[in-house]
């Protein structure tokens, strides 16, 4: 017996974008909510072929992520700043029967890209499995309503479909975050799903077959502790796209500024225009320590144990703006970012503290226009 759709959705699963919390009250709206106007404009202007159950053509999905201007003058903001070919390969992978693995060091926008791809393709980015060391197989396959199970035995009514099963039945995109944090035996439960496009339900002598439009996006990094390498059998089911760190300081500043501005709207923080100088300083510090070289190439530096990712830079600037708004004059200043940078750099109090002090004394202390930051950083380290 073959079934194309489970009759019972996952408990607590979100429905279509219109059924969720109002974007005016949600602290962090889903991508399909936050950028609904852009997605609607793209759908109206999109006259190219669309794969089955895709809301936009591959060209329009790429435009949504990379940004552009539509014929009617509508501006599509870039969601990803990086090589165009990376986005094009990711999108075309999802047109095929191969799943997509977004790989990169922490903070390279893997989750961000995954969410926006799902939002543009199927209008629902919430079919998500969050990978952890304790993720059970049921999170990827399905679970049971135990009250129903005990009362009536295994049945369709007792079955609780997981996000992947729902995506298969509805022809949508499922997302698996931090795939390499999931135990290896649980990871391998994806092999049949990705190769056969079928999820067996042996308790019911049944199965769920994926309908057209289904695919899966996974994200992973191999820099953190607790990583479980993918088996060769599972890795073969994915097309791997590596997301690099921003190529230039200007690109990274642009990424941080855009994301902080978006966060600032919901958090009611000061406008980002008043923060440009300090924002660039944060990015400069992160890039220099991350690369082990000053931006002029003259001084070699020791790098700390952390990744100093773009995501952490966004967090430092956002936190600094909150300080400026609530305990300052509304303008981002060195004292507002110094403690955040210190916290991002010094993950290991032993080795990282030495790296930070050397950087302050050999680079920051003598750099023109950085004296206020030097004093603020020294005070933050002494507190």
Short mmCIF file of C-alpha atoms in Angstrom, two decimals, residues 28-305:
data_model
loop_
_atom_site.label_atom_id
_atom_site.label_comp_id
_atom_site.label_asym_id
_atom_site.label_seq_id
_atom_site.Cartn_x
_atom_site.Cartn_y
_atom_site.Cartn_z
CA UNK A 28 11.91 37.57 14.05
CA UNK A 29 9.47 36.99 11.15
CA UNK A 30 10.13 34.12 8.77
CA UNK A 31 11.69 35.08 5.45
CA UNK A 32 8.45 34.53 3.54
CA UNK A 33 6.73 36.96 5.90
CA UNK A 34 9.45 39.58 6.13
CA UNK A 35 9.97 39.77 2.36
CA UNK A 36 6.43 38.96 1.23
CA UNK A 37 6.20 42.10 -0.92
CA UNK A 38 9.38 41.25 -2.82
CA UNK A 39 8.27 37.66 -3.36
CA UNK A 40 4.89 38.84 -4.66
CA UNK A 41 6.53 41.34 -7.02
CA UNK A 42 8.90 38.69 -8.32
CA UNK A 43 6.04 36.24 -8.90
CA UNK A 44 4.18 38.88 -10.89
CA UNK A 45 7.17 39.70 -13.07
CA UNK A 46 8.35 36.12 -13.48
CA UNK A 47 7.49 34.75 -16.93
CA UNK A 48 10.09 31.99 -17.02
CA UNK A 49 9.39 28.23 -16.65
CA UNK A 50 8.84 27.06 -13.08
CA UNK A 51 9.57 23.53 -11.87
CA UNK A 52 6.58 21.62 -10.43
CA UNK A 53 5.20 23.30 -7.28
CA UNK A 54 7.83 26.06 -7.35
CA UNK A 55 6.38 29.51 -6.72
CA UNK A 56 9.17 31.16 -8.72
CA UNK A 57 11.42 30.16 -11.58
CA UNK A 58 15.08 29.39 -10.83
CA UNK A 59 15.99 32.79 -12.31
CA UNK A 60 13.58 34.57 -9.97
CA UNK A 61 14.82 32.61 -6.95
CA UNK A 62 18.38 33.68 -7.76
CA UNK A 63 17.25 37.27 -8.21
CA UNK A 64 15.51 37.14 -4.83
CA UNK A 65 18.73 36.05 -3.11
CA UNK A 66 21.17 38.24 -5.04
CA UNK A 67 19.01 41.31 -5.50
CA UNK A 68 18.07 43.31 -8.57
CA UNK A 69 15.56 45.70 -10.11
CA UNK A 70 12.39 44.41 -11.79
CA UNK A 71 10.98 45.93 -15.01
CA UNK A 72 8.36 47.87 -13.01
CA UNK A 73 11.10 49.45 -10.89
CA UNK A 74 10.63 47.25 -7.81
CA UNK A 75 13.94 46.88 -5.98
CA UNK A 76 14.77 43.40 -4.72
CA UNK A 77 17.20 43.64 -1.83
CA UNK A 78 20.16 41.23 -1.79
CA UNK A 79 19.88 38.52 0.84
CA UNK A 80 23.30 37.04 0.07
CA UNK A 81 26.41 39.00 -0.86
CA UNK A 82 28.85 36.68 -2.60
CA UNK A 83 29.66 34.97 -5.89
CA UNK A 84 26.63 34.70 -8.17
CA UNK A 85 27.67 31.26 -9.36
CA UNK A 86 27.33 29.84 -5.83
CA UNK A 87 23.66 30.84 -5.69
CA UNK A 88 23.01 29.63 -9.25
CA UNK A 89 24.52 26.21 -8.49
CA UNK A 90 22.52 25.94 -5.26
CA UNK A 91 19.26 26.79 -7.01
CA UNK A 92 19.82 24.46 -9.96
CA UNK A 93 20.72 21.63 -7.58
CA UNK A 94 17.25 21.92 -6.06
CA UNK A 95 15.70 21.59 -9.53
CA UNK A 96 17.28 18.13 -9.82
CA UNK A 97 16.73 15.08 -7.65
CA UNK A 98 19.89 15.72 -5.62
CA UNK A 99 19.72 17.33 -2.19
CA UNK A 100 21.76 20.43 -1.36
CA UNK A 101 24.42 20.60 1.35
CA UNK A 102 25.57 24.11 2.28
CA UNK A 103 29.00 23.78 3.84
CA UNK A 104 31.18 26.43 5.44
CA UNK A 105 32.74 27.72 8.63
CA UNK A 106 30.34 29.14 11.24
CA UNK A 107 28.87 32.50 10.32
CA UNK A 108 28.96 32.19 6.52
CA UNK A 109 25.16 32.58 6.17
CA UNK A 110 24.37 28.91 5.61
CA UNK A 111 21.16 29.02 7.64
CA UNK A 112 20.22 32.40 6.15
CA UNK A 113 20.63 31.12 2.57
CA UNK A 114 18.78 27.90 3.40
CA UNK A 115 15.82 29.79 4.82
CA UNK A 116 15.56 32.19 1.89
CA UNK A 117 15.86 29.41 -0.69
CA UNK A 118 12.95 27.58 0.94
CA UNK A 119 10.91 30.78 1.24
CA UNK A 120 11.36 31.63 -2.44
CA UNK A 121 10.81 28.13 -3.78
CA UNK A 122 7.81 26.93 -1.78
CA UNK A 123 6.76 29.88 0.38
CA UNK A 124 7.43 27.97 3.61
CA UNK A 125 10.78 27.92 5.40
CA UNK A 126 9.46 26.28 8.59
CA UNK A 127 9.79 22.60 7.67
CA UNK A 128 12.94 22.45 9.77
CA UNK A 129 14.90 19.82 11.69
CA UNK A 130 17.41 21.37 14.08
CA UNK A 131 20.38 19.06 14.39
CA UNK A 132 21.92 18.44 17.81
CA UNK A 133 23.82 15.64 19.48
CA UNK A 134 20.47 14.46 20.88
CA UNK A 135 18.40 14.59 17.69
CA UNK A 136 16.46 11.29 17.49
CA UNK A 137 15.55 9.43 14.32
CA UNK A 138 11.91 10.38 14.89
CA UNK A 139 12.77 14.03 14.21
CA UNK A 140 13.75 13.12 10.66
CA UNK A 141 11.19 10.39 10.02
CA UNK A 142 8.01 10.47 12.12
CA UNK A 143 6.75 9.97 15.66
CA UNK A 144 3.60 8.77 17.37
CA UNK A 145 0.78 10.23 19.40
CA UNK A 146 1.18 7.81 22.28
CA UNK A 147 -2.32 8.34 23.66
CA UNK A 148 -3.76 7.28 20.29
CA UNK A 149 -1.17 4.53 19.94
CA UNK A 150 -2.02 2.97 23.29
CA UNK A 151 -5.77 3.34 22.76
CA UNK A 152 -6.07 2.10 19.20
CA UNK A 153 -2.70 0.75 18.13
CA UNK A 154 -0.66 1.94 15.13
CA UNK A 155 -2.82 3.92 12.75
CA UNK A 156 -2.72 6.96 10.53
CA UNK A 157 -4.43 8.96 13.27
CA UNK A 158 -1.65 8.06 15.70
CA UNK A 159 1.14 8.98 13.28
CA UNK A 160 2.82 12.35 13.81
CA UNK A 161 4.56 13.44 10.64
CA UNK A 162 7.93 15.15 10.98
CA UNK A 163 9.03 18.11 8.84
CA UNK A 164 10.73 15.90 6.24
CA UNK A 165 7.70 13.65 5.87
CA UNK A 166 5.44 16.69 5.47
CA UNK A 167 7.75 18.16 2.85
CA UNK A 168 7.71 14.89 0.92
CA UNK A 169 3.92 14.65 1.01
CA UNK A 170 3.34 18.31 0.07
CA UNK A 171 6.12 18.75 -2.49
CA UNK A 172 8.02 21.33 -0.44
CA UNK A 173 11.57 22.02 0.71
CA UNK A 174 12.70 20.50 4.01
CA UNK A 175 15.64 21.92 5.93
CA UNK A 176 18.11 20.14 8.22
CA UNK A 177 20.34 22.46 10.23
CA UNK A 178 23.75 21.38 11.54
CA UNK A 179 23.61 17.96 9.90
CA UNK A 180 27.06 16.99 11.20
CA UNK A 181 25.92 17.48 14.81
CA UNK A 182 23.35 14.69 14.40
CA UNK A 183 24.57 11.20 15.40
CA UNK A 184 25.82 9.21 12.42
CA UNK A 185 23.17 6.47 12.66
CA UNK A 186 20.42 9.12 12.68
CA UNK A 187 22.00 10.93 9.73
CA UNK A 188 21.83 7.74 7.70
CA UNK A 189 18.04 7.61 8.06
CA UNK A 190 18.10 10.19 5.26
CA UNK A 191 19.72 7.81 2.77
CA UNK A 192 16.51 6.06 1.68
CA UNK A 193 14.61 9.33 1.65
CA UNK A 194 17.15 10.99 -0.64
CA UNK A 195 17.88 8.03 -2.90
CA UNK A 196 14.47 6.36 -3.20
CA UNK A 197 12.35 9.46 -2.43
CA UNK A 198 10.34 7.21 -0.17
CA UNK A 199 9.82 7.07 3.58
CA UNK A 200 8.72 3.59 4.71
CA UNK A 201 6.26 3.26 7.60
CA UNK A 202 6.71 -0.43 8.47
CA UNK A 203 4.36 -0.24 11.48
CA UNK A 204 1.51 0.38 9.02
CA UNK A 205 2.90 -1.68 6.14
CA UNK A 206 2.83 1.62 4.26
CA UNK A 207 5.09 4.33 2.88
CA UNK A 208 5.05 7.98 1.95
CA UNK A 209 6.33 8.78 -1.53
CA UNK A 210 7.74 12.21 -2.24
CA UNK A 211 5.74 14.23 -4.73
CA UNK A 212 7.28 16.56 -7.30
CA UNK A 213 8.69 19.69 -5.74
CA UNK A 214 10.21 17.93 -2.73
CA UNK A 215 13.86 18.42 -1.94
CA UNK A 216 16.08 18.90 1.08
CA UNK A 217 18.63 21.54 2.10
CA UNK A 218 21.12 20.67 4.82
CA UNK A 219 23.76 22.87 6.43
CA UNK A 220 26.97 21.75 8.10
CA UNK A 221 30.35 22.92 9.31
CA UNK A 222 33.41 21.01 10.48
CA UNK A 223 34.97 23.62 12.75
CA UNK A 224 33.07 23.03 15.99
CA UNK A 225 33.51 20.21 18.45
CA UNK A 226 31.01 17.38 18.39
CA UNK A 227 31.05 16.95 14.62
CA UNK A 228 29.97 13.64 13.13
CA UNK A 229 31.38 13.12 9.65
CA UNK A 230 28.87 12.17 6.99
CA UNK A 231 29.08 8.63 5.67
CA UNK A 232 30.20 8.32 2.07
CA UNK A 233 26.78 6.87 1.20
CA UNK A 234 24.99 9.94 2.56
CA UNK A 235 27.46 12.44 1.16
CA UNK A 236 26.88 11.01 -2.34
CA UNK A 237 23.21 11.98 -2.05
CA UNK A 238 24.11 15.65 -1.73
CA UNK A 239 25.52 18.24 -4.04
CA UNK A 240 27.86 20.23 -1.80
CA UNK A 241 28.15 24.00 -2.15
CA UNK A 242 30.78 25.72 -0.02
CA UNK A 243 29.87 29.20 1.23
CA UNK A 244 33.05 31.26 1.68
CA UNK A 245 33.76 34.10 4.04
CA UNK A 246 33.22 37.55 2.45
CA UNK A 247 35.95 38.20 -0.08
CA UNK A 248 36.55 41.85 0.77
CA UNK A 249 36.13 44.21 3.70
CA UNK A 250 33.58 46.24 1.72
CA UNK A 251 31.49 43.12 1.11
CA UNK A 252 31.56 42.23 4.79
CA UNK A 253 30.70 45.77 5.86
CA UNK A 254 27.76 45.69 3.44
CA UNK A 255 26.53 42.37 4.84
CA UNK A 256 26.81 43.52 8.46
CA UNK A 257 25.15 46.87 7.72
CA UNK A 258 22.20 45.30 5.92
CA UNK A 259 21.56 42.68 8.57
CA UNK A 260 21.97 45.09 11.49
CA UNK A 261 19.56 47.48 9.80
CA UNK A 262 16.97 44.71 9.48
CA UNK A 263 17.42 43.71 13.12
CA UNK A 264 17.35 47.33 14.21
CA UNK A 265 13.85 47.86 12.84
CA UNK A 266 12.32 45.18 15.07
CA UNK A 267 14.48 46.16 18.05
CA UNK A 268 13.90 49.91 17.54
CA UNK A 269 17.62 50.69 17.51
CA UNK A 270 19.29 53.84 16.13
CA UNK A 271 19.68 54.17 12.37
CA UNK A 272 22.70 52.35 10.93
CA UNK A 273 23.89 55.49 9.07
CA UNK A 274 25.26 56.88 12.33
CA UNK A 275 27.24 53.69 12.94
CA UNK A 276 29.24 53.37 9.71
CA UNK A 277 32.67 54.23 11.15
CA UNK A 278 32.38 51.91 14.13
CA UNK A 279 30.83 49.17 12.02
CA UNK A 280 33.82 49.26 9.68
CA UNK A 281 36.17 49.16 12.68
CA UNK A 282 34.49 46.01 14.01
CA UNK A 283 34.78 44.34 10.62
CA UNK A 284 38.44 45.40 10.32
CA UNK A 285 39.31 43.92 13.72
CA UNK A 286 37.56 40.66 12.89
CA UNK A 287 39.14 40.31 9.45
CA UNK A 288 42.65 41.09 10.66
CA UNK A 289 42.55 38.65 13.56
CA UNK A 290 40.82 36.03 11.43
CA UNK A 291 43.42 36.22 8.66
CA UNK A 292 46.45 36.69 10.91
CA UNK A 293 47.53 39.81 9.01
CA UNK A 294 46.79 43.53 9.16
CA UNK A 295 44.84 44.91 6.22
CA UNK A 296 47.94 46.67 4.84
CA UNK A 297 49.80 43.35 4.84
CA UNK A 298 52.69 44.69 6.93
CA UNK A 299 52.15 42.97 10.28
CA UNK A 300 51.57 39.30 10.99
CA UNK A 301 49.21 38.54 13.84
CA UNK A 302 48.25 35.58 15.98
CA UNK A 303 44.70 34.39 15.46
CA UNK A 304 42.38 33.52 18.36
CA UNK A 305 40.71 30.15 18.79
#
